[in-house]
PDB file of C-alpha atoms in Angstrom:
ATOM      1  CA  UNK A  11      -0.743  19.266 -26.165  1.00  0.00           C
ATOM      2  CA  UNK A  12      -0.487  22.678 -23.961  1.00  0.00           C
ATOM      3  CA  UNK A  13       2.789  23.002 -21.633  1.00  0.00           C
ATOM      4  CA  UNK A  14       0.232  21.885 -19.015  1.00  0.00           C
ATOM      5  CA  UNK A  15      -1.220  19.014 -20.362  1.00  0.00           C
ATOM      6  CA  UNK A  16       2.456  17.726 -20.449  1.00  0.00           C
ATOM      7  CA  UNK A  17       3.427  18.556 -17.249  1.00  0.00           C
ATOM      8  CA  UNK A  18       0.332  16.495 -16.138  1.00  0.00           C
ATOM      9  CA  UNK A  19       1.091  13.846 -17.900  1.00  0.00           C
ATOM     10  CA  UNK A  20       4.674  13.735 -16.677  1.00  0.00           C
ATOM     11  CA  UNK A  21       3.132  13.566 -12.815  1.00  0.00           C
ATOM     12  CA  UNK A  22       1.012  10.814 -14.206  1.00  0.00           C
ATOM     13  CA  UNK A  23       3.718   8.722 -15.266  1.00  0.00           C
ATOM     14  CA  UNK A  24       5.639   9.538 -12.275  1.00  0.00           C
ATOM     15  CA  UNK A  25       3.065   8.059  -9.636  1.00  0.00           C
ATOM     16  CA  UNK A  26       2.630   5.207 -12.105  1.00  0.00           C
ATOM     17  CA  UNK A  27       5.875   4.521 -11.591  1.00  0.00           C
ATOM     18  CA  UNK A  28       6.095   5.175  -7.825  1.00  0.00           C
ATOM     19  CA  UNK A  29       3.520   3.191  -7.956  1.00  0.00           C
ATOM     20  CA  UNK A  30       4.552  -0.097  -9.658  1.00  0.00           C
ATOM     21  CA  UNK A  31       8.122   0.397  -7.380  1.00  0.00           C
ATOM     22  CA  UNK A  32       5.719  -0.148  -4.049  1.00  0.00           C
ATOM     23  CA  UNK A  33       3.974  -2.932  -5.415  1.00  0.00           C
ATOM     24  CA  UNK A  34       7.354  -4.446  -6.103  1.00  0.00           C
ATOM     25  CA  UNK A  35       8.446  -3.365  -2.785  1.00  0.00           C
ATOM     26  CA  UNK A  36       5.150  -5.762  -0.781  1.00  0.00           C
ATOM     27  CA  UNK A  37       5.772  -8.359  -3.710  1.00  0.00           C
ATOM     28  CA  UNK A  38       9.823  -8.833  -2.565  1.00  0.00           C
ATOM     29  CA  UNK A  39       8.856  -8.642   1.155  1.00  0.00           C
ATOM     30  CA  UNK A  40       6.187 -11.241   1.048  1.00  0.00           C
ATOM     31  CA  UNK A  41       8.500 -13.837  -1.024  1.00  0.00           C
ATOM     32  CA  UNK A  42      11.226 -12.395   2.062  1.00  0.00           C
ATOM     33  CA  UNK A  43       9.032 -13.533   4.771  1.00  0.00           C
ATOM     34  CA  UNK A  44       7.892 -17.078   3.306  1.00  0.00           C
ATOM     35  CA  UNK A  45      11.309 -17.430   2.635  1.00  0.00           C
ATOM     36  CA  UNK A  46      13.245 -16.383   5.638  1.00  0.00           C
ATOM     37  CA  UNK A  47      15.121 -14.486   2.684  1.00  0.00           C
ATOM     38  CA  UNK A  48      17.178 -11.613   4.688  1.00  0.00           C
ATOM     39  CA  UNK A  49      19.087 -10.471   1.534  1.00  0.00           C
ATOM     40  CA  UNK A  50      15.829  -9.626  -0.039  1.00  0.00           C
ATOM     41  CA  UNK A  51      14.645  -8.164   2.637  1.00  0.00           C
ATOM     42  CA  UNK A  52      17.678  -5.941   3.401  1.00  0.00           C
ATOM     43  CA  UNK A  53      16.937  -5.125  -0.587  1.00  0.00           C
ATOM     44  CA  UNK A  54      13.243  -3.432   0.582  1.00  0.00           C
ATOM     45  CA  UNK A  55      15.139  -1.570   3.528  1.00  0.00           C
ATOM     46  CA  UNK A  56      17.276  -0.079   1.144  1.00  0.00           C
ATOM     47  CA  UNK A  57      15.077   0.732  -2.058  1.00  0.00           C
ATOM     48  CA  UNK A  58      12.655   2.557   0.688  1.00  0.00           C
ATOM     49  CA  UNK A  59      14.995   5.580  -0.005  1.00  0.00           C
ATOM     50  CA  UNK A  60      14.071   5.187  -3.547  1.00  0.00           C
ATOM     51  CA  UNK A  61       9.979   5.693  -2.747  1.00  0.00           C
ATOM     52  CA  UNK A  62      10.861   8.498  -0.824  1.00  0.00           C
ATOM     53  CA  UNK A  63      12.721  10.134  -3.406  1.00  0.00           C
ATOM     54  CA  UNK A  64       9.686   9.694  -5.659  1.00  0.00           C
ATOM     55  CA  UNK A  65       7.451  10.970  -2.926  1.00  0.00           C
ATOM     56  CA  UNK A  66       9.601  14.579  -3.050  1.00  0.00           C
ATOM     57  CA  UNK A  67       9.885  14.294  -6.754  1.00  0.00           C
ATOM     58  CA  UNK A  68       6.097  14.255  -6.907  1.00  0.00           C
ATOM     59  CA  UNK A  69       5.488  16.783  -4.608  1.00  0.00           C
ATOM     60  CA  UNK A  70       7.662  19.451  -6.431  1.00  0.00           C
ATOM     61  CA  UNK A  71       6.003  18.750  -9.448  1.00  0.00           C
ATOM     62  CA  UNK A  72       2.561  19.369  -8.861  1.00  0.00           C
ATOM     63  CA  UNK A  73       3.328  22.613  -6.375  1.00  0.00           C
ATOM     64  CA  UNK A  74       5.505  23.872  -9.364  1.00  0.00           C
ATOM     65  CA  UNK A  75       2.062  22.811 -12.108  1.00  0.00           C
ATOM     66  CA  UNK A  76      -0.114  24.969  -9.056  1.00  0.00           C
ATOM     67  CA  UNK A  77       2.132  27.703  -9.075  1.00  0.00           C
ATOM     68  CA  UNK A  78       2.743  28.265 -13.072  1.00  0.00           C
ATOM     69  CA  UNK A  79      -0.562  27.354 -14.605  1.00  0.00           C
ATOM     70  CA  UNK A  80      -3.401  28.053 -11.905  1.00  0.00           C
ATOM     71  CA  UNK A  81      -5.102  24.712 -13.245  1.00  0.00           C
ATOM     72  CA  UNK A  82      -8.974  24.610 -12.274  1.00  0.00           C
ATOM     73  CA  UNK A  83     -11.457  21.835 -12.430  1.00  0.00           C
ATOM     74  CA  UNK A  84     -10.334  18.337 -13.549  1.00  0.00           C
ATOM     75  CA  UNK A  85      -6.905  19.099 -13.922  1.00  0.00           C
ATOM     76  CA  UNK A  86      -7.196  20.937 -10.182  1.00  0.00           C
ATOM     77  CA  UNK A  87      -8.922  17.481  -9.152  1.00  0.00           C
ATOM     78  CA  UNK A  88      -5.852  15.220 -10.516  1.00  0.00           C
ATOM     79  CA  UNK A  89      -3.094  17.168  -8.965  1.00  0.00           C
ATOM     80  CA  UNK A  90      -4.697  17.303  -5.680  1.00  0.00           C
ATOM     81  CA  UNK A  91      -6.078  13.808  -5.708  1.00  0.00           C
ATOM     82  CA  UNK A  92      -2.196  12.903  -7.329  1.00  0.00           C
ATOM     83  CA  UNK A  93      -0.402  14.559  -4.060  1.00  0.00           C
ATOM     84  CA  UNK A  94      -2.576  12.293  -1.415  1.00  0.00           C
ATOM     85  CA  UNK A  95      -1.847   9.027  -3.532  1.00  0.00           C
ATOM     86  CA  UNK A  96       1.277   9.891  -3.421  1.00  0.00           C
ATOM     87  CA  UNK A  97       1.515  10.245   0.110  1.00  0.00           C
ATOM     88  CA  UNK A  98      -0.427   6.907   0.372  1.00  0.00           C
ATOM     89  CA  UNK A  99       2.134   4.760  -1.780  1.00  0.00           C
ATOM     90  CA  UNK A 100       5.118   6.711   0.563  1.00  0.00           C
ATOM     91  CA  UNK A 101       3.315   5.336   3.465  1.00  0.00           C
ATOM     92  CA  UNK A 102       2.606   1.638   2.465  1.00  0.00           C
ATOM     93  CA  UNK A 103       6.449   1.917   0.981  1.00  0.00           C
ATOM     94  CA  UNK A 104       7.100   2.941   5.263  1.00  0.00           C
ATOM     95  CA  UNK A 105       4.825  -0.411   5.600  1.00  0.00           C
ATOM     96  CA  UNK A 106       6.882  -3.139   3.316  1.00  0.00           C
ATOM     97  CA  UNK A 107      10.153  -1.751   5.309  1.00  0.00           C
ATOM     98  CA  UNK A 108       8.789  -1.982   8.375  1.00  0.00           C
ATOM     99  CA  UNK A 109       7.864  -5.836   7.301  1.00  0.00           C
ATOM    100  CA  UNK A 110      11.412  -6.426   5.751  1.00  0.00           C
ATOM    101  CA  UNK A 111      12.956  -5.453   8.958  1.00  0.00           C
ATOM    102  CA  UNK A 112      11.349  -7.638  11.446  1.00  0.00           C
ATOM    103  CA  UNK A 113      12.843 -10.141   8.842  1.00  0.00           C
ATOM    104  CA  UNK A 114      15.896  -9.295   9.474  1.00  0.00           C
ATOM    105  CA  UNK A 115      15.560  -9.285  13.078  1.00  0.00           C
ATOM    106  CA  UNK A 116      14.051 -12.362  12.933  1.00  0.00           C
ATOM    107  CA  UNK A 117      17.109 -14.815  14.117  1.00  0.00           C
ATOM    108  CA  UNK A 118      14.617 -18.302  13.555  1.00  0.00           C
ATOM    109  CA  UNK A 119      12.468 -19.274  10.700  1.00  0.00           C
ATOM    110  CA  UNK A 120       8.671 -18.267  10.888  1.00  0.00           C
ATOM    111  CA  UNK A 121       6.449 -20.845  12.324  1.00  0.00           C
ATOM    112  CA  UNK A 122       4.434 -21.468   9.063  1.00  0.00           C
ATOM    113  CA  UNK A 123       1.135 -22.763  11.101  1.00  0.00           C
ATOM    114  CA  UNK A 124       0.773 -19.650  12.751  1.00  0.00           C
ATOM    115  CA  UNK A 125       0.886 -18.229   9.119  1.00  0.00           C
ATOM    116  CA  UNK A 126      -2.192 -20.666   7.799  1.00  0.00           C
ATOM    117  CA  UNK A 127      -3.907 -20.598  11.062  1.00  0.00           C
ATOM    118  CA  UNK A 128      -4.298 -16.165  10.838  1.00  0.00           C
ATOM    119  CA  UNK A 129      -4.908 -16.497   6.787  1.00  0.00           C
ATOM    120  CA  UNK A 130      -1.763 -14.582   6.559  1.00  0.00           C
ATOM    121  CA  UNK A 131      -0.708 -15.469   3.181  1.00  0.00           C
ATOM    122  CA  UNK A 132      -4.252 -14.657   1.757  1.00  0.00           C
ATOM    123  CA  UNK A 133      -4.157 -11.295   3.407  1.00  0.00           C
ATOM    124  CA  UNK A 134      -1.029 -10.786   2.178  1.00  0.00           C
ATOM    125  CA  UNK A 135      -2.156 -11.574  -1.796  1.00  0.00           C
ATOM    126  CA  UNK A 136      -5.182 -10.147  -1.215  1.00  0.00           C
ATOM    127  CA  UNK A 137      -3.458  -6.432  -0.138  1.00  0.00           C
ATOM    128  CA  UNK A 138      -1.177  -6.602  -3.094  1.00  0.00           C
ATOM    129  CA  UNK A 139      -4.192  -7.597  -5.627  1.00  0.00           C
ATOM    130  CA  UNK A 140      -6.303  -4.677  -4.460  1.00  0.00           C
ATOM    131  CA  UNK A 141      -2.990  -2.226  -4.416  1.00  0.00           C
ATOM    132  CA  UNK A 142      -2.370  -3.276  -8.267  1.00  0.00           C
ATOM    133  CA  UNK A 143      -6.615  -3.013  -8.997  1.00  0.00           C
ATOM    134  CA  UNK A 144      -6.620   0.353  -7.730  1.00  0.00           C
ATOM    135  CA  UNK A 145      -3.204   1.388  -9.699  1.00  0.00           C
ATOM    136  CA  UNK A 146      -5.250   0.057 -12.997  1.00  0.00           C
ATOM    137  CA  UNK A 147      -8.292   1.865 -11.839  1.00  0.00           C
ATOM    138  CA  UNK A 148      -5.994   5.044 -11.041  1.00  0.00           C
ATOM    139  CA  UNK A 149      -4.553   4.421 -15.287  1.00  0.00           C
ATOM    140  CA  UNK A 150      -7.862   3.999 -17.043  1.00  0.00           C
ATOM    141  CA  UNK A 151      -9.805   6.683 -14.904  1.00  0.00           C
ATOM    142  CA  UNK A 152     -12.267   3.060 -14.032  1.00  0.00           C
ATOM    143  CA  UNK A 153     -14.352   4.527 -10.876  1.00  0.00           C
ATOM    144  CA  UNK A 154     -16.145   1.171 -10.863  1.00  0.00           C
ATOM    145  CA  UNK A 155     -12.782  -0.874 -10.409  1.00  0.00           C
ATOM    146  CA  UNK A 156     -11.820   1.479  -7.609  1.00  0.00           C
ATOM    147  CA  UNK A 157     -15.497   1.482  -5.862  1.00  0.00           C
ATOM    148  CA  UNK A 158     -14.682  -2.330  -5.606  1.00  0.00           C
ATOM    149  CA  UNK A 159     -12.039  -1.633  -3.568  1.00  0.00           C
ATOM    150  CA  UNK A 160     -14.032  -0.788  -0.557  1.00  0.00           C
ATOM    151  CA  UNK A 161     -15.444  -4.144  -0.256  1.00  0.00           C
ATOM    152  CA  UNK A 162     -12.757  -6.288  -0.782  1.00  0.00           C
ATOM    153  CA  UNK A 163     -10.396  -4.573   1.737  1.00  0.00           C
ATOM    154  CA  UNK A 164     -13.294  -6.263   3.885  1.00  0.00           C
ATOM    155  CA  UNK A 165     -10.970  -9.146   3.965  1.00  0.00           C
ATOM    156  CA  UNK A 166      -8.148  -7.278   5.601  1.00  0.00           C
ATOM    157  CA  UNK A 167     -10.435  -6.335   8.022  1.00  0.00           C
ATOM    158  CA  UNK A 168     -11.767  -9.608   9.220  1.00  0.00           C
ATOM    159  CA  UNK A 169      -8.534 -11.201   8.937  1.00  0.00           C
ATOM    160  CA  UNK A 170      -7.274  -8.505  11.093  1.00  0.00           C
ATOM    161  CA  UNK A 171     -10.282  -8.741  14.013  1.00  0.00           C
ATOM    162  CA  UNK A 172      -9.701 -12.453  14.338  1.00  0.00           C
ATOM    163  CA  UNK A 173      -5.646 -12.436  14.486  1.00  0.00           C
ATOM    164  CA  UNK A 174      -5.790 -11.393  18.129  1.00  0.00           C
ATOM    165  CA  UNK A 175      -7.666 -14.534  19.294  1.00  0.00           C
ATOM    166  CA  UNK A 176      -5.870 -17.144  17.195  1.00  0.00           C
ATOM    167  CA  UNK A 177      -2.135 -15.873  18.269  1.00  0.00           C
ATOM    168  CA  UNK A 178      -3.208 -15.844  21.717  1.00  0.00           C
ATOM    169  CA  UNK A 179      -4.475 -19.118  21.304  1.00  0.00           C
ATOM    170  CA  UNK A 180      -1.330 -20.441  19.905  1.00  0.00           C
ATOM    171  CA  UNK A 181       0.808 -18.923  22.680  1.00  0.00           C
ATOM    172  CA  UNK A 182      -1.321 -20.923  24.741  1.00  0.00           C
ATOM    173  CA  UNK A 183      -0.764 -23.916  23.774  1.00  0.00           C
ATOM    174  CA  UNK A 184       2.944 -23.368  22.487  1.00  0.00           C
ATOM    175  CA  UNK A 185       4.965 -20.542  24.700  1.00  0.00           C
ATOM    176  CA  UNK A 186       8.378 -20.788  22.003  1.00  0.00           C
ATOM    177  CA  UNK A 187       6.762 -19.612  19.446  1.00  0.00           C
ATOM    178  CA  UNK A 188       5.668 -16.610  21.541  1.00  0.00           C
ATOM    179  CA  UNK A 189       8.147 -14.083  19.501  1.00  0.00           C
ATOM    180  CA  UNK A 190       7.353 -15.468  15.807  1.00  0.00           C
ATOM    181  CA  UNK A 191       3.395 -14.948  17.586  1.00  0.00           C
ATOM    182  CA  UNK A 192       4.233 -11.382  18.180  1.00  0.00           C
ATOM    183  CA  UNK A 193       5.782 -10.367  15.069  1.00  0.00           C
ATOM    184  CA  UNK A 194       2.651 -12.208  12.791  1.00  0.00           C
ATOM    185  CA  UNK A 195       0.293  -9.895  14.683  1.00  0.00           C
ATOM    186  CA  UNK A 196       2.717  -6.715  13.700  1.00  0.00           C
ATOM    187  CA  UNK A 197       2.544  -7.813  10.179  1.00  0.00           C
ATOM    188  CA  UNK A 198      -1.017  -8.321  10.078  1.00  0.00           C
ATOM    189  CA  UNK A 199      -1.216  -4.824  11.372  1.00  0.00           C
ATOM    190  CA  UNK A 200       0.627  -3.132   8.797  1.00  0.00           C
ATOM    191  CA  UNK A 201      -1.105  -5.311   6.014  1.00  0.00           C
ATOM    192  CA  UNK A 202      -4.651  -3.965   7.513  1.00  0.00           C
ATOM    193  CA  UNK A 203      -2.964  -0.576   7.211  1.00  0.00           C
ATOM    194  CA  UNK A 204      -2.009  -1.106   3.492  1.00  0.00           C
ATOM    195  CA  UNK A 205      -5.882  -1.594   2.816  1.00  0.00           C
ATOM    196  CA  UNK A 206      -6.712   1.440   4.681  1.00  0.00           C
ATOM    197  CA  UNK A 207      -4.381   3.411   2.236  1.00  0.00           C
ATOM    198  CA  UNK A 208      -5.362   1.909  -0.715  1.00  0.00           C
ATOM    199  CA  UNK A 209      -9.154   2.838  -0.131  1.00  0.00           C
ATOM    200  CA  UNK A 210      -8.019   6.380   0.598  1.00  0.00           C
ATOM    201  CA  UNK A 211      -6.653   6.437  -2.974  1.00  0.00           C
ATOM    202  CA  UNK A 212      -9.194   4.488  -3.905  1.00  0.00           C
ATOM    203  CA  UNK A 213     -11.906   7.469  -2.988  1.00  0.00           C
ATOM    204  CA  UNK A 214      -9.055   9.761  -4.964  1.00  0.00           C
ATOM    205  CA  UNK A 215      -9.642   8.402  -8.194  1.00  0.00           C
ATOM    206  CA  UNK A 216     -13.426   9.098  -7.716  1.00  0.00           C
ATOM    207  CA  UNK A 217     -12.804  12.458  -6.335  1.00  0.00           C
ATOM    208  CA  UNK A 218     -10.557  13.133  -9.821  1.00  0.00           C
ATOM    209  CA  UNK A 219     -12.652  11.611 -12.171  1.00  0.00           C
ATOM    210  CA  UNK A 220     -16.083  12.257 -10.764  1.00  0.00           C
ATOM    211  CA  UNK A 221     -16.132  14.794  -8.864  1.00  0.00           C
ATOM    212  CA  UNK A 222     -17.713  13.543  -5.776  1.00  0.00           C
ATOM    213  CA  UNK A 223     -15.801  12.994  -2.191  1.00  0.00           C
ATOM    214  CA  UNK A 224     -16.186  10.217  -0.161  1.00  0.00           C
ATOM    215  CA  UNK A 225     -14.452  10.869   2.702  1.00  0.00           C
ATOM    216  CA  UNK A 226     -16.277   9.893   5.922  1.00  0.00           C
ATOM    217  CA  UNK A 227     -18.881   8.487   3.994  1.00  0.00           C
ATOM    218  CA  UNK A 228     -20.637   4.917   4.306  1.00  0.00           C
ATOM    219  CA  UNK A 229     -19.382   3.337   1.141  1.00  0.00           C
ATOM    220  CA  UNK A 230     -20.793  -0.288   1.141  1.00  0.00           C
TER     221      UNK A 230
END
């Protein structure tokens, strides 16, 4: 292997592991939240400075690759599709704090029927499935895997459109669980935002391996 070929390998293995650490990171704060478990969720708050680390790491390493070795074509591909991923996983690592802190803040238990009633759970496995299909995709260079993404973050999205209606309807017809209401919404948000990022890496891995950008364009 060239001195190149090892210092993209090395960024490789870094995102992988960035990578795996934010999939642990929605994996701890979803067992936090079912849970009521604010130990693990003052865990997430604190490993978020780990992520960002990673994100910096990263960053330094492919600006040092561009400025020593001038790489071109697919290598010029990986490292630029390799610095937006990374961005991504910082920003759905931003996401699974945000989650673990209204946890915390959280003084109650969770009303578990507002939970079933906005498919909250399912959104919930269903973000974290398609985050760890698009880190295998993003390993074996499998364009087909990640074009799947883009219709199964269709769930986030419905699950999303319809949360409004059902928590207004159950502050209707229960005004104390107004605040547990509230912060279901927020998370439901912030999950619909963790599809979102996943796509954009998602369209990455095509960019890298194919050649061929996707952004702003119809993808079903």
């Amino acid at each position: 292997m060239t001195q190149m070929e090892i210092e993209l390998s090395s960024v490789k293995t870094e995102v992988m592991s960035m990578w795996n650490l934010v999939e642990s990171q929605l994996q701890k704060v979803r067992t936090a939240m079912l849970h009521m478990d604010r130990d693990l969720a003052r865990e997430v708050v604190l490993k978020e400075k780990r992520v960002n680390a990673f994100e910096l790491k990263i960053d330094r390493d492919c600006e040092n690759i561009f400025a020593l070795f001038c790489p071109v074509a697919v290598d010029l591909r990986f490292l630029l599709a390799a610095l937006k991923i990374n961005s991504n996983l910082e920003r759905i690592g931003d996401i699974a704090e945000g989650i673990a802190r209204y946890v915390i803040e959280n003084a109650g238990e969770f009303d578990h029927v507002i939970f079933q009633r906005t498919h909250l759970n399912q959104m919930f496995d269903e973000a974290i499935n398609i985050l760890q299909d698009t880190r295998i995709a993003f390993e074996s260079e499998d364009t087909s895997l990640a074009r799947s993404i883009f219709k199964r973050d269709e769930v986030l999205d419905t699950i999303n459109v319809n949360a409004l209606g059902i928590v207004a309807d159950c502050i209707k017809e229960n005004l104390d669980i107004t605040k547990d209401a509230l912060y279901v919404l927020s998370i439901i948000r912030k999950l619909e935002r963790v599809g979102d990022q996943t796509k954009n890496m998602a369209e990455e891995i095509i960019f890298y391996v194919e050649a061929k950008v996707l952004k702003h364009v119809n993808k079903s």
